[in-house]
Short mmCIF file of C-alpha atoms and ligand atoms in Angstrom, two decimals:
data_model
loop_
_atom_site.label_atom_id
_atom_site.label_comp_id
_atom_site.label_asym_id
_atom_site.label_seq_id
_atom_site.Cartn_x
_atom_site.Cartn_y
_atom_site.Cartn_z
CA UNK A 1 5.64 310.03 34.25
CA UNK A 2 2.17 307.73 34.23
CA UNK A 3 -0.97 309.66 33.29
CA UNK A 4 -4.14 309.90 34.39
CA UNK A 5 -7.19 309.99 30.95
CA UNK A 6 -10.63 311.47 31.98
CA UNK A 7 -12.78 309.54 28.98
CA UNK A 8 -16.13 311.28 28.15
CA UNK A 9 -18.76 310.10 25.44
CA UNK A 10 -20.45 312.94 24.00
CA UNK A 11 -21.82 313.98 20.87
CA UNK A 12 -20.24 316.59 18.24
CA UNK A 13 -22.31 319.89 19.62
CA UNK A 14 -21.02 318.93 23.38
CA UNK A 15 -17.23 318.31 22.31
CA UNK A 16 -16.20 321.57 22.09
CA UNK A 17 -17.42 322.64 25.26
CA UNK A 18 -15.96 319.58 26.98
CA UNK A 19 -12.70 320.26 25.49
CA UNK A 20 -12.32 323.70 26.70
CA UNK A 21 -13.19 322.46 30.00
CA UNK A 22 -10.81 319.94 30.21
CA UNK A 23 -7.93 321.75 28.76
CA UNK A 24 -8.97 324.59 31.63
CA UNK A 25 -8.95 322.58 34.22
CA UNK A 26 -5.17 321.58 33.53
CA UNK A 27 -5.09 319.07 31.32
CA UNK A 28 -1.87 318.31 29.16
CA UNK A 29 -3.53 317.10 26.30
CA UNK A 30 -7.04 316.95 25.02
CA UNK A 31 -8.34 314.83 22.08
CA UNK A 32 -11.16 313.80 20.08
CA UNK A 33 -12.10 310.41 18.79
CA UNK A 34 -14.32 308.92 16.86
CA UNK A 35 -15.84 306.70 18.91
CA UNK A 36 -18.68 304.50 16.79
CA UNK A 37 -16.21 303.87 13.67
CA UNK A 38 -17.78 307.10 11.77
CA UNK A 39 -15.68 308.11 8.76
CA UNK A 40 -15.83 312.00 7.74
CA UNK A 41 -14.97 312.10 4.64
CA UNK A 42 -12.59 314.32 2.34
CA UNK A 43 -13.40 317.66 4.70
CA UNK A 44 -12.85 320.97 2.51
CA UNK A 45 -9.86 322.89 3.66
CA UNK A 46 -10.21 325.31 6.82
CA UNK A 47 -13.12 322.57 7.90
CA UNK A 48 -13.28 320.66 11.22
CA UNK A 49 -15.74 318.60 11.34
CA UNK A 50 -16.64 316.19 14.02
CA UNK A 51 -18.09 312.84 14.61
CA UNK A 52 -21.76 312.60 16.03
CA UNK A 53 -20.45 310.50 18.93
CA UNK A 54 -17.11 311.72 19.96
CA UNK A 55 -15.02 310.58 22.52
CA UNK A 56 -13.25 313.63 24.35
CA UNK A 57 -9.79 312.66 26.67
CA UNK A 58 -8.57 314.64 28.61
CA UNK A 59 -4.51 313.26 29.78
CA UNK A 60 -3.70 314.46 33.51
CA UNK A 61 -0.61 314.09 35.78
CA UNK A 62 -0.56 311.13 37.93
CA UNK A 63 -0.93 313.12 40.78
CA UNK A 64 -4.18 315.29 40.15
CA UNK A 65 -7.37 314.81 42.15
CA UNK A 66 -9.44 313.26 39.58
CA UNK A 67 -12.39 313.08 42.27
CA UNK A 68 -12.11 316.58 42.60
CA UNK A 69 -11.56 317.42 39.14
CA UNK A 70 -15.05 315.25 37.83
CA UNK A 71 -16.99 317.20 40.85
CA UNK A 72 -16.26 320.61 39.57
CA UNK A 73 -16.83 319.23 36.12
CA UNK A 74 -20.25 317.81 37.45
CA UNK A 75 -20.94 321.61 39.18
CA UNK A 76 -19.97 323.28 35.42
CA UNK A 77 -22.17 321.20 33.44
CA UNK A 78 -24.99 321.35 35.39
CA UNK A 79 -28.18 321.42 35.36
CA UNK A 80 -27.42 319.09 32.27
CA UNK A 81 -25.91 315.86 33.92
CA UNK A 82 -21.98 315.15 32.51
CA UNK A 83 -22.33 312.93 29.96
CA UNK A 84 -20.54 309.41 30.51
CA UNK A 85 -17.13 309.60 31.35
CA UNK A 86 -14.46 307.07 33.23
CA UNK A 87 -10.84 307.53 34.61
CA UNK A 88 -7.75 305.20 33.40
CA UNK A 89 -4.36 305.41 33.91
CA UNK A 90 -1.76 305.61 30.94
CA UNK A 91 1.21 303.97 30.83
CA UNK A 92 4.07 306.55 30.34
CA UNK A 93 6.44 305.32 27.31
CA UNK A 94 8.33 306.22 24.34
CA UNK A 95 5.58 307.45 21.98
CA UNK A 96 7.96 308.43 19.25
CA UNK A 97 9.41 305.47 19.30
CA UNK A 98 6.06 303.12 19.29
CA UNK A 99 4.67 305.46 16.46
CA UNK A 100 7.68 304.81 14.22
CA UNK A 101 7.16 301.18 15.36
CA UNK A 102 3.95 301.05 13.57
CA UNK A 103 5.11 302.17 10.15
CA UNK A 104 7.45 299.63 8.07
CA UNK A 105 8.26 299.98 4.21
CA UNK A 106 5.00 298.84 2.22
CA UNK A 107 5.10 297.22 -1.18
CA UNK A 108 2.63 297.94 -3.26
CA UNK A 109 2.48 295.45 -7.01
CA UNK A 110 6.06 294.50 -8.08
CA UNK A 111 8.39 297.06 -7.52
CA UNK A 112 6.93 299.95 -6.04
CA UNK A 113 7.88 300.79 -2.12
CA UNK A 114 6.82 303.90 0.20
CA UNK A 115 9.63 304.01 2.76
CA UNK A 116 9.66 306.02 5.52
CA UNK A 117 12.44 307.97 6.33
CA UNK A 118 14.01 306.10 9.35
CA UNK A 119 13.67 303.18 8.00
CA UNK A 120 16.93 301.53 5.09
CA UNK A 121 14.91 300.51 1.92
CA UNK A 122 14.41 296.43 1.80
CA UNK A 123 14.92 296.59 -1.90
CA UNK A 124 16.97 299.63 -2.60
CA UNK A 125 16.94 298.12 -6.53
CA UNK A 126 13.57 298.75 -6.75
CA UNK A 127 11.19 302.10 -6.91
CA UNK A 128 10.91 303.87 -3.60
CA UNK A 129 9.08 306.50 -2.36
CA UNK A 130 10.74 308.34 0.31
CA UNK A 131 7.60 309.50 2.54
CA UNK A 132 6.78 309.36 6.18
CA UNK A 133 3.39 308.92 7.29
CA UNK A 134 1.33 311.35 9.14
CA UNK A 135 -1.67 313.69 9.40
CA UNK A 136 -1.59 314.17 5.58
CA UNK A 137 -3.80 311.89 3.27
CA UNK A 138 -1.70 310.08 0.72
CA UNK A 139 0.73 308.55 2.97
CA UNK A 140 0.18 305.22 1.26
CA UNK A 141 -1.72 303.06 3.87
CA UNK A 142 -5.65 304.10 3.02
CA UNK A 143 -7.32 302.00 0.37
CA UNK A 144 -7.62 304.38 -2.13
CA UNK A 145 -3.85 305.57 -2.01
CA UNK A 146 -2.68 301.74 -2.29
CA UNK A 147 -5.34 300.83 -5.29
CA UNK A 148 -4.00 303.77 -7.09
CA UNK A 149 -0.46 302.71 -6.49
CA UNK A 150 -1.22 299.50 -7.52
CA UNK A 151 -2.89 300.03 -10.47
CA UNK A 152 0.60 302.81 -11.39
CA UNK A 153 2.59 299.77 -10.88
CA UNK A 154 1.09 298.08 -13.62
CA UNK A 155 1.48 300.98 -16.25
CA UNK A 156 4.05 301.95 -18.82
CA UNK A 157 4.88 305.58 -17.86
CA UNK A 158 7.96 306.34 -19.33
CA UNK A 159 7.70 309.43 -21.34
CA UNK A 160 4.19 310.08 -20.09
CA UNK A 161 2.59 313.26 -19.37
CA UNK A 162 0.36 312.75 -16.17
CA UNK A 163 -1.91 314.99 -14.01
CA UNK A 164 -2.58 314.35 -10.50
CA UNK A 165 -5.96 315.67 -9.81
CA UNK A 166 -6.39 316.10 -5.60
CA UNK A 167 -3.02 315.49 -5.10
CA UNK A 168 -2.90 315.47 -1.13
CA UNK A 169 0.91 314.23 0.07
CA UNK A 170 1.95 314.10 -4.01
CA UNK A 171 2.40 310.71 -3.56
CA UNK A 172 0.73 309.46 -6.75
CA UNK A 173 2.84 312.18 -8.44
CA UNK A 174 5.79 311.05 -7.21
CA UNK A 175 5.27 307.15 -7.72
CA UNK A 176 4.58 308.63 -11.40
CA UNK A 177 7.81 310.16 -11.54
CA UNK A 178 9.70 307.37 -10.06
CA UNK A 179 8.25 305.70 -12.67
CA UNK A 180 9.29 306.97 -15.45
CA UNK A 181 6.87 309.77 -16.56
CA UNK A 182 8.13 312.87 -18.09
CA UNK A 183 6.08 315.45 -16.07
CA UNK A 184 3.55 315.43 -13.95
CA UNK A 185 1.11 318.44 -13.38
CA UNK A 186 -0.41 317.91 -9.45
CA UNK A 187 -3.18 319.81 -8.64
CA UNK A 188 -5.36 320.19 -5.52
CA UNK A 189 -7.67 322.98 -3.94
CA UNK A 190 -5.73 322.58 -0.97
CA UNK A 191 -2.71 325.48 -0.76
CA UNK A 192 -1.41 322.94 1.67
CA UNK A 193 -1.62 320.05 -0.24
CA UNK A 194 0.59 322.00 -2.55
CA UNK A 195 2.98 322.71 -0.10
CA UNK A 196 3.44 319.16 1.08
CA UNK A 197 3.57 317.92 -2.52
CA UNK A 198 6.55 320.55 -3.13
CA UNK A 199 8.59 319.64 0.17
CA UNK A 200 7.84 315.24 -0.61
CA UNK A 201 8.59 316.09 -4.43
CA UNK A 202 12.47 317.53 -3.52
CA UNK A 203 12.74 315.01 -0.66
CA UNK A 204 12.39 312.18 -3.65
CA UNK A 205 15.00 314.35 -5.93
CA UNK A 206 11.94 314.68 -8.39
CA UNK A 207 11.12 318.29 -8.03
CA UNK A 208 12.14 319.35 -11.52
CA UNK A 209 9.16 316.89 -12.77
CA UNK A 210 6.61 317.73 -10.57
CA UNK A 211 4.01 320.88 -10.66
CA UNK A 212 2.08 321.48 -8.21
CA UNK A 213 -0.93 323.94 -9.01
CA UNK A 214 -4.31 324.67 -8.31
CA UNK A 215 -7.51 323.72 -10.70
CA UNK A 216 -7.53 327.32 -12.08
CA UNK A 217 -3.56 326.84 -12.79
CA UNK A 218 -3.81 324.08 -15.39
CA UNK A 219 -2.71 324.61 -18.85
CA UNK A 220 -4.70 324.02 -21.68
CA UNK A 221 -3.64 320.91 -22.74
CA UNK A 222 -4.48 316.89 -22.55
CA UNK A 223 -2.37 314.27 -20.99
CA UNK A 224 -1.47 310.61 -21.40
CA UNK A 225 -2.77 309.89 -18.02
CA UNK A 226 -4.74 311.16 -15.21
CA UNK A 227 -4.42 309.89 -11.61
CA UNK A 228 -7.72 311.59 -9.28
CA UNK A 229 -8.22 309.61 -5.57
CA UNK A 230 -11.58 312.27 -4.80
CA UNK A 231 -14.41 311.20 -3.92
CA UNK A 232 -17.42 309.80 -5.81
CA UNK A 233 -19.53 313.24 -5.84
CA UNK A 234 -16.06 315.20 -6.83
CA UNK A 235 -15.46 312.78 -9.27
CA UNK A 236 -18.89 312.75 -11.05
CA UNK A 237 -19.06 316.35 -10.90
CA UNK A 238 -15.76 316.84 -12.22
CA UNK A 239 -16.30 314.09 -14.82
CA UNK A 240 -16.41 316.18 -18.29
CA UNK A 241 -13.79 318.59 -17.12
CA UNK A 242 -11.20 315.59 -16.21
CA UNK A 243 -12.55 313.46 -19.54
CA UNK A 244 -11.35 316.37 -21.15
CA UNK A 245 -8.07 316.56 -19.90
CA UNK A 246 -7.21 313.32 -21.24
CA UNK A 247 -5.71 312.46 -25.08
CA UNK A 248 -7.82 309.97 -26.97
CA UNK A 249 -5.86 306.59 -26.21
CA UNK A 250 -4.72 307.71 -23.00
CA UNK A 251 -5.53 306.17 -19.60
CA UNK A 252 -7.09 307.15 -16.21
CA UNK A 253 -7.47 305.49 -12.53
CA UNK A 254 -10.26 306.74 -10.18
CA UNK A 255 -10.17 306.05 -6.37
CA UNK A 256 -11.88 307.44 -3.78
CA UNK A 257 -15.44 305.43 -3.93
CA UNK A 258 -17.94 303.19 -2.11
CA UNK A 259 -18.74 300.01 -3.36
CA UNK A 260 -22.60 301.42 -4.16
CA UNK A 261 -21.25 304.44 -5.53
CA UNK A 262 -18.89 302.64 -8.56
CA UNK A 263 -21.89 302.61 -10.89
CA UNK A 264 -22.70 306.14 -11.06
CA UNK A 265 -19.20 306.78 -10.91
CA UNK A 266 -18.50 304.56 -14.01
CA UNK A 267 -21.41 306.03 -15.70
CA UNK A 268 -20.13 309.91 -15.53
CA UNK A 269 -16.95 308.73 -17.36
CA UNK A 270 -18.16 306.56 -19.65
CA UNK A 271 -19.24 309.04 -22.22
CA UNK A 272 -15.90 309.69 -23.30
CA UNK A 273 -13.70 306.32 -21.65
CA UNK A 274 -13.48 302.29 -22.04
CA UNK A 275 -14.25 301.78 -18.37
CA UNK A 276 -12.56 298.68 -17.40
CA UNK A 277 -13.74 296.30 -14.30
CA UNK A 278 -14.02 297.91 -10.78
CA UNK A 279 -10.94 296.81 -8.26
CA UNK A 280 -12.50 296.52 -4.51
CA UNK A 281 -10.12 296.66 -1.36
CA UNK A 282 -11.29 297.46 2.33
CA UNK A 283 -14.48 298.60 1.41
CA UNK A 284 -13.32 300.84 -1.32
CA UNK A 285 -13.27 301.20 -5.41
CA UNK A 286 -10.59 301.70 -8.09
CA UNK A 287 -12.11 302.52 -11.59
CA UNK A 288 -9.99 302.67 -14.50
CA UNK A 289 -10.40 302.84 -18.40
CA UNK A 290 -9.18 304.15 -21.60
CA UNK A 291 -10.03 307.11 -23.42
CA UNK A 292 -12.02 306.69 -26.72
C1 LIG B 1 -8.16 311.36 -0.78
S1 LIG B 1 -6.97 312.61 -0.98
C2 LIG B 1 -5.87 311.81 -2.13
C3 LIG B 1 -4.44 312.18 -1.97
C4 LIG B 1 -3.48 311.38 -2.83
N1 LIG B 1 -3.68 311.67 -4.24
C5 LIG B 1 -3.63 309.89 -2.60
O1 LIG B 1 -4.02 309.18 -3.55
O2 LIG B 1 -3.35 309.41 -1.51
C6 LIG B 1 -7.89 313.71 -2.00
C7 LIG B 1 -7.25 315.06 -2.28
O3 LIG B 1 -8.10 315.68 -3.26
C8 LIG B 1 -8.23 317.05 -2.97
N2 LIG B 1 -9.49 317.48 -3.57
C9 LIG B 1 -10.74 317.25 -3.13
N3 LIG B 1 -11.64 317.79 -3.98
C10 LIG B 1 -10.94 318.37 -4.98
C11 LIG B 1 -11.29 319.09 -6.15
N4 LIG B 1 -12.57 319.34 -6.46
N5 LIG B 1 -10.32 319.54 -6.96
C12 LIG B 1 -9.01 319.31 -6.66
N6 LIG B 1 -8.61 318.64 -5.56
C13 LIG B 1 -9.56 318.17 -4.73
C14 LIG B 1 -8.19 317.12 -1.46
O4 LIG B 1 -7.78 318.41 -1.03
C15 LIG B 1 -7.19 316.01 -1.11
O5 LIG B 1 -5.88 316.52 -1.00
#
């Protein structure tokens, strides 16, 4: 069945409202976009937040009276006057199908693949990551993810003991694994995060070497390596805690920053590493270095 989309620009404090008007006035789906290329970033868990100019759609049958359905919109909002809004029509077709479209098997350095599950992998020789992509960060597309894989590629992990600080998807813990590391410790304040690193860990047969915890969970000990994709403000505040966590000679990669944040950055961890020189993709920062 073709659709009918009801497009309104509005701000964050209006999208709510909007929302609950369009999904009361019958329509099938409602979503928000961003719609001036705003990035939110890292929200704490249980947070929603939204975009100061959001773009709400509301998806209707073919068949509804969209005249109709804008007037008594119009007669709700009022006296405020709707904010700007447009009809299209949507071509009806195999969603599923044109989302798994999107997503091939990535390569990320020499030998390191994220394949998702429908698809064979091209190289089944080398290291692959059985993960599909979705909501959940870590799915090995942003940035961050890839300059952390990356940078994994390049290390010698067999043996290792590693901690995955803000875990997300566990992918970072499980390209550690694959790799050859001996244990990894994955830790995130998200219970969910948790969760998803669990379910990806068994899917990739390396549950036995992966645990996931929160902060407060951590052993006292200090490992060979430390993987943490935050964010710059995370990261600097978390800087003597995580320096601590790491064994003189050991190693540590730091995603998760702007380009005018990598100084500050650099500086928090410099008290106790060798920080090497910053890696820049997309608009974003990889950090690594050596413990003294
Ligand atoms: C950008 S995602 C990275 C996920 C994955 N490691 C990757 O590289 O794709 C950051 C993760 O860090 C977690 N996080 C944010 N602040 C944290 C903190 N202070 N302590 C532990 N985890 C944190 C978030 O819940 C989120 O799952």
């Amino acid at each position: 069945m073709p659709w009918l989309q009801l497009i309104l620009e509005t701000d964050a404090e209006s999208a709510d409202r909007l929302s609950e008007q369009l999904s009361e006035a019958g329509a099938a789906a409602v979503t928000l976009n961003d719609s001036a290329d705003q990035p939110l970033f890292e929200p704490l868990p249980g947070a929603t937040p939204l975009w100061s100019h959001t773009r709400v759609i509301g998806l209707f049958p073919a068949d509804t009276d969209m005249d109709a359905l804008v007037g008594s919109l119009v007669r709700e909002y009022a006296p405020e006057p709707l904010p700007p809004h447009r009809v299209e029509p949507l071509e009806d077709k195999d969603w599923t199908r044109a989302w798994m479209d999107t997503f091939k098997p990535m390569r990320f350095g020499e030998r390191l693949w994220i394949v998702p599950s429908w698809c064979e992998p091209p190289s089944p020789g080398d290291v692959n990551i059985l993960l599909d992509p979705g909501l959940a960060f870590g799915t090995g597309t942003h940035a961050t993810t890839r300059l952390c894989l990356e940078w994994l590629d390049g290390q010698a992990l067999n043996g290792k003991e590693v901690l995955d600080y803000g875990c997300g998807s566990g992918i970072l813990a499980i390209a550690a694994a694959k790799l050859g590391a001996s244990h990894i410790r994955a830790v995130d304040i998200d219970p969910q995060a948790l969760v998803a690193t669990a379910d990806n860990a068994a899917r990739n047969g390396c549950e036995a070497l992966i645990e996931p915890l929160l902060p407060g969970q951590l052993p006292p000990m200090q490992f060979d390596l430390l993987t943490a994709n935050i964010l710059a403000t995370p990261l600097i505040e978390l800087a003597p805690t995580l320096s601590a966590l790491v064994r003189p000679g050991g190693a540590m990669v730091l995603s998760g920053i702007l380009p005018d944040q990598a100084d500050a950055v650099a500086a928090a961890y410099r008290p106790a590493f060798e920080v090497g020189p910053s890696v820049e993709q997309d608009g974003w920062v990889r950090l690594s270095g050596t413990r003294t």
